[in-house]
Coordinates of C-alpha atoms in Angstrom, one line a residue:
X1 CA 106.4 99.5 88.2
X2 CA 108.6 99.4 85.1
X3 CA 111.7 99.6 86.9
X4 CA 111.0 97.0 89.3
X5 CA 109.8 94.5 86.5
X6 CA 113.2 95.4 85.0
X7 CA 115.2 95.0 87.8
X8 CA 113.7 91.8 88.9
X9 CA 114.1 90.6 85.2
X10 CA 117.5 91.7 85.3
X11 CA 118.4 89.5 88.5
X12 CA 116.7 86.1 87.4
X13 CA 117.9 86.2 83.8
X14 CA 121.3 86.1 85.5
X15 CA 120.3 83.7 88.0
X16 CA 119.1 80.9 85.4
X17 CA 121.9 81.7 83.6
X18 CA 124.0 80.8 86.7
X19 CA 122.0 77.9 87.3
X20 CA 121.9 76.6 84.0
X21 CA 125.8 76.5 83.9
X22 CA 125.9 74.9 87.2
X23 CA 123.8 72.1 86.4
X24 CA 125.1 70.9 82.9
X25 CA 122.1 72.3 80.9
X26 CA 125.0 72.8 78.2
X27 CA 127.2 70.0 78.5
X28 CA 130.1 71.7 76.4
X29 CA 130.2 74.6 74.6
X30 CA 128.8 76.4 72.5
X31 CA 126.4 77.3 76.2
X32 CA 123.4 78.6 73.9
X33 CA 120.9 78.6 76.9
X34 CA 123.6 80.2 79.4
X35 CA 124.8 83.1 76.5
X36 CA 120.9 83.6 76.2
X37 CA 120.2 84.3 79.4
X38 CA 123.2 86.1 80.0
X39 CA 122.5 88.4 77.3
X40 CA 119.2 88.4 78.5
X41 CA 120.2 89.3 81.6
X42 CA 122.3 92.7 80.0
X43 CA 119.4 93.9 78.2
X44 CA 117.3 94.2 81.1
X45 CA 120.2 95.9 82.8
X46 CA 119.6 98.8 80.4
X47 CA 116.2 98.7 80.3
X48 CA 116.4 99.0 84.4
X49 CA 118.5 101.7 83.8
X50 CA 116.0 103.2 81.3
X51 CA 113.1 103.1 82.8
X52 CA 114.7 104.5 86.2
X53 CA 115.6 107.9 84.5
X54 CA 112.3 107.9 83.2
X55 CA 110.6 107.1 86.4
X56 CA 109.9 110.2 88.1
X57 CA 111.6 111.3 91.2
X58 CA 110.2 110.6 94.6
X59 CA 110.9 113.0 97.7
X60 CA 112.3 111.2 100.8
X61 CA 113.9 107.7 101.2
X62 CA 112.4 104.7 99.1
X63 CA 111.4 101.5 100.5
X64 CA 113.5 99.1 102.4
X65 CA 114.3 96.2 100.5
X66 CA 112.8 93.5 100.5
X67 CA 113.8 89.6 101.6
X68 CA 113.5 88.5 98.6
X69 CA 116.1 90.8 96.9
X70 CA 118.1 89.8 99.7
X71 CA 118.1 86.7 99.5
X72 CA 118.6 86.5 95.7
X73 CA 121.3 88.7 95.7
X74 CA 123.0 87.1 98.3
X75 CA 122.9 83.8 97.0
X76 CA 123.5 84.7 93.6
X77 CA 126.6 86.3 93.8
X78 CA 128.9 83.2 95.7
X79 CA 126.8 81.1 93.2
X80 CA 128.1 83.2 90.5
X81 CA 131.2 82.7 91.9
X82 CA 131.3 79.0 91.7
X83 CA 129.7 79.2 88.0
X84 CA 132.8 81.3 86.7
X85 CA 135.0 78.9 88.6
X86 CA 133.2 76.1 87.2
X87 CA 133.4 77.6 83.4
X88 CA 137.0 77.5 83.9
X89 CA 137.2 73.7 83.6
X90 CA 135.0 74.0 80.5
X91 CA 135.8 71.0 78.0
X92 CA 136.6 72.1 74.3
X93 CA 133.9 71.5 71.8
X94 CA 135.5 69.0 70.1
X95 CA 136.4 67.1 73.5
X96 CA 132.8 67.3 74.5
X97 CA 131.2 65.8 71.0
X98 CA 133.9 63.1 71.3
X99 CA 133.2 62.0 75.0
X100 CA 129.4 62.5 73.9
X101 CA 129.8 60.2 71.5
X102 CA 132.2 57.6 73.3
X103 CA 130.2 57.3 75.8
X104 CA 126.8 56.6 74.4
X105 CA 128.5 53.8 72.5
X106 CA 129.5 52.2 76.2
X107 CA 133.1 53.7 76.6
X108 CA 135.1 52.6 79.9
X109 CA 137.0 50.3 81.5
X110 CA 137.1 46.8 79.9
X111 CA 139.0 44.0 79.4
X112 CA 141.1 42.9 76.3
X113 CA 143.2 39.4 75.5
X114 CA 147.1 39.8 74.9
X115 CA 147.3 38.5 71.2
X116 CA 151.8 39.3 70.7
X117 CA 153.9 41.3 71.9
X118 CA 155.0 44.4 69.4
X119 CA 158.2 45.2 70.9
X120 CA 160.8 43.9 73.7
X121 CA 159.4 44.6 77.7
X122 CA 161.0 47.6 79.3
X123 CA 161.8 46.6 82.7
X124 CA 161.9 49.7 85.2
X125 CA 161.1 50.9 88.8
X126 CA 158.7 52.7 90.9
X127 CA 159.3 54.9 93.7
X128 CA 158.8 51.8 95.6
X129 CA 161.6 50.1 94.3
X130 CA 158.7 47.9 92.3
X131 CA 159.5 46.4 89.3
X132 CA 157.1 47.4 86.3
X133 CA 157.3 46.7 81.9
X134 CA 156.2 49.2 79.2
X135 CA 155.7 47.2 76.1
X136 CA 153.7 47.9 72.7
X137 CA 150.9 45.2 72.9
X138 CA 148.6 43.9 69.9
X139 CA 145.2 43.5 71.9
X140 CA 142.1 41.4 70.6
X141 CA 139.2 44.0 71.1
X142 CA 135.9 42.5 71.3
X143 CA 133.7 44.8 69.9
X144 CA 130.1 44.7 69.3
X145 CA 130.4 44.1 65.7
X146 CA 133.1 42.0 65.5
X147 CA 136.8 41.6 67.2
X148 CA 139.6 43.7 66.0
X149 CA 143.3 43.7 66.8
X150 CA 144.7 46.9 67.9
X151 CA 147.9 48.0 68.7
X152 CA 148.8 49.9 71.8
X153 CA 152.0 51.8 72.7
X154 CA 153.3 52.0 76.3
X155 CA 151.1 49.3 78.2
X156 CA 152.5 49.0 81.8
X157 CA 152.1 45.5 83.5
X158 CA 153.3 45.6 87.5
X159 CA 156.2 42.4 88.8
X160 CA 156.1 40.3 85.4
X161 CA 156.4 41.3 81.4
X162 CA 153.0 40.7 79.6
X163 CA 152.4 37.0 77.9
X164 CA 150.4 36.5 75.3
X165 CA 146.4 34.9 76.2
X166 CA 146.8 36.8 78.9
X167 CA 144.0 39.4 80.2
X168 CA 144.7 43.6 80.5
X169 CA 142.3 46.1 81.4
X170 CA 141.8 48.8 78.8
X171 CA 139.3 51.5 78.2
X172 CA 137.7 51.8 74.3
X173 CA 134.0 52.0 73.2
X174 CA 132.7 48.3 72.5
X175 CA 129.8 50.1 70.7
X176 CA 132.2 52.3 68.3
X177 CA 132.4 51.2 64.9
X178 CA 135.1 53.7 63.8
X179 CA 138.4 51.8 62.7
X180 CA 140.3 54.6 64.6
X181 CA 138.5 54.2 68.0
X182 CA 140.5 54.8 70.6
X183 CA 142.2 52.0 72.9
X184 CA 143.6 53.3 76.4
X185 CA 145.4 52.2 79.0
X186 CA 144.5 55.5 80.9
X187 CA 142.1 56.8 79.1
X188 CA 139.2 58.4 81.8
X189 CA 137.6 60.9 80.5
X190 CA 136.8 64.6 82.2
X191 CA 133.1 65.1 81.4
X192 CA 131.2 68.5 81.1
X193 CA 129.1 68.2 84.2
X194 CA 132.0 68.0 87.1
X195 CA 128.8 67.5 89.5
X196 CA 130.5 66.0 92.2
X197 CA 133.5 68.7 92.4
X198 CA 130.9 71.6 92.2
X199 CA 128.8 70.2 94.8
X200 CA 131.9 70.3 97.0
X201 CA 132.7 73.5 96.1
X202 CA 128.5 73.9 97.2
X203 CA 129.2 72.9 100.6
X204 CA 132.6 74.1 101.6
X205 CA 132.2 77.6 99.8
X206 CA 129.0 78.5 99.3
X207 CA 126.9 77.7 101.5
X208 CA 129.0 79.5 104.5
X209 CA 128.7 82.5 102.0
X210 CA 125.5 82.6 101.5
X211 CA 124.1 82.4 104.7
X212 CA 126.8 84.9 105.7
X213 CA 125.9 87.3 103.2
X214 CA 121.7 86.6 103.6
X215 CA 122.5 88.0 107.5
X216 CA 124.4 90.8 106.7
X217 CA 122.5 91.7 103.9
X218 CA 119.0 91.6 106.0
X219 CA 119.9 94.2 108.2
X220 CA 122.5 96.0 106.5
X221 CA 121.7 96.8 102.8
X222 CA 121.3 100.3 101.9
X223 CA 117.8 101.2 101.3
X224 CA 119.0 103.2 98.2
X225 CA 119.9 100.3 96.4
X226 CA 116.6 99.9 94.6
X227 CA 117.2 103.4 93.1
X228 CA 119.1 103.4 89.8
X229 CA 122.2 106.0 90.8
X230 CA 124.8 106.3 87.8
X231 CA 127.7 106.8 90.3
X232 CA 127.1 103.8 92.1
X233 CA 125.2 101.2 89.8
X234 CA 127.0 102.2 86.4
X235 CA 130.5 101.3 87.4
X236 CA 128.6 97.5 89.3
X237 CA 127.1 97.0 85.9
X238 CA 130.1 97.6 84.1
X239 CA 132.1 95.1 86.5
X240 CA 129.4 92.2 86.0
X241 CA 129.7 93.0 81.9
X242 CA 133.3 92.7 82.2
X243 CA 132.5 89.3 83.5
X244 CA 130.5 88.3 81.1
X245 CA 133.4 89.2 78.6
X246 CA 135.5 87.4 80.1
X247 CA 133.2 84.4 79.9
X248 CA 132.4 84.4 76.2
X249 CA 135.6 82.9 74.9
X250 CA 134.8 79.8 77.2
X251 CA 131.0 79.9 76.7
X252 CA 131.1 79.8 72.9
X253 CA 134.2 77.6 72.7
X254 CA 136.4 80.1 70.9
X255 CA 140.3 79.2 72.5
X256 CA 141.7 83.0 72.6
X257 CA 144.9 81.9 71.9
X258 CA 144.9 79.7 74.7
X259 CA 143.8 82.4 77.6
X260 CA 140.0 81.5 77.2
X261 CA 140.4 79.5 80.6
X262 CA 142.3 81.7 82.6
X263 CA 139.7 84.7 81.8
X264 CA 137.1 82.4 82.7
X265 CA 139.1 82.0 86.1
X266 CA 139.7 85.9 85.9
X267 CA 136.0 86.4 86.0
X268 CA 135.4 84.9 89.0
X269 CA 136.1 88.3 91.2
X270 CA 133.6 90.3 89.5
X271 CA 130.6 89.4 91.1
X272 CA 131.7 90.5 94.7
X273 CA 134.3 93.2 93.0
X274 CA 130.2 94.6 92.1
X275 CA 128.7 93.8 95.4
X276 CA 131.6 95.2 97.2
X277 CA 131.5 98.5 94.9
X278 CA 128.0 98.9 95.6
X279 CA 128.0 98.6 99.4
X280 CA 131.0 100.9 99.7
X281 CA 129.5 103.4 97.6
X282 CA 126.4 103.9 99.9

């Protein structure tokens, strides 16, 4: 009984840990809830393991497995997958407090008057053969507690130099009340939640995996895969921990000397590398 409690523990600690990363509980690190359950997830690995050299040992085969298992493990590991993937694009702390905080004070595109001109037009081209201006403008921005005159480098203006009283779209937080708010001609920001790219990914990646994996998994997964076997299961644990090492650096916002991201990316072969080890070795 132990080591299927255990086990089961083991695989949806790692699933709400998956989940939680691919819907934005954390919106930036540091990913308390995901680390938790991650963790989580490692310590019922070893209890498992525990409990399955304590267990004693039946004669014969053991059960088949059942659909649940197979379904959670085969959905679980392309969602994994996309999780690591996701964790790649992982904004930096500091990025993620700012945009937090840009954003609840109404950051976006708005418009801004022309007050002067802060430096002679810069005529040039587009690929197009178009003609285009990059002047330094002094802009009136109308925020909520009173205007202020700001001063932005580079502003590109399409056919005809800027004039001043004329209107320019800019993006800055009306509802910020810091003097060095920012003021942007491009200035988008990439939020934590990339919902819309990782329901893409959902669709064009794993949904076909899934559903492959759920019908070869139903009729071909060993049926000695709910017994803990050291040969096989030690070195599948050790490539999902490897993972989750690689993940930290992202996860807790530590920048690794700037190879946090790329490990993250790394990480993303692990969960089939295991899957794959596991199969073969049966």
């Amino acid at each position: 009984m132990w080591t299927t409690l255990t086990g089961w523990g083991m695989l949806l600690s790692a699933a709400g840990a998956v989940g939680c990363v691919l819907w934005g509980v954390g919106p930036y690190p540091p990913l308390v809830a995901e680390t938790g359950l991650a963790a989580l997830a490692v310590v019922f690995a070893a209890a498992w393991i525990a409990a399955s050299r304590r267990a004693p040992q039946h004669t014969g085969r053991p059960p088949a497995c059942g659909r649940g298992l197979v379904w959670l493990i085969a959905w679980l590991v392309p969602l994994a997958t996309l999780a690591c993937f996701a964790l790649g694009f992982m904004v930096s702390p500091e990025y993620g407090q700012e945009t937090e905080r840009l954003e609840a004070a109404g950051y976006g595109e708005h418009s801004a008057i022309v007050v002067r001109l802060a430096g002679d037009p810069v005529r040039s081209y587009d690929d197009d053969d178009e003609p285009y201006f990059e002047t330094d403008l002094v802009l009136r921005i109308p925020y909520d507690s009173a205007p202020r005159e700001v001063t932005v480098p580079g502003m590109y203006t399409r056919y005809d130099p800027p004039k001043p009283g004329m209107s320019i779209a800019v993006y800055y937080a009306p509802g910020d009340p810091r003097p060095d708010s920012p003021v942007l001609e491009y200035g988008s920001r990439r939020g934590a939640g990339l919902l819309g790219t990782r329901t893409l990914l959902a669709v064009i990646l794993v949904i076909p995996a899934g559903a492959l994996l759920t019908g070869l998994l139903t009729y071909e997964m060993p049926r000695e895969v709910r017994r803990f076997t050291p040969p096989v299961h030690l070195p599948a644990l050790g490539i999902l921990l490897l993972g989750l090492l690689l993940l930290l650096p992202t996860a807790l916002g530590w920048e690794a000397a700037g190879l946090a991201h790329p490990a993250a990316f790394l990480s993303c072969v692990t969960p089939g590398a295991a899957l794959a080890w596991v199969w073969r070795s049966f």
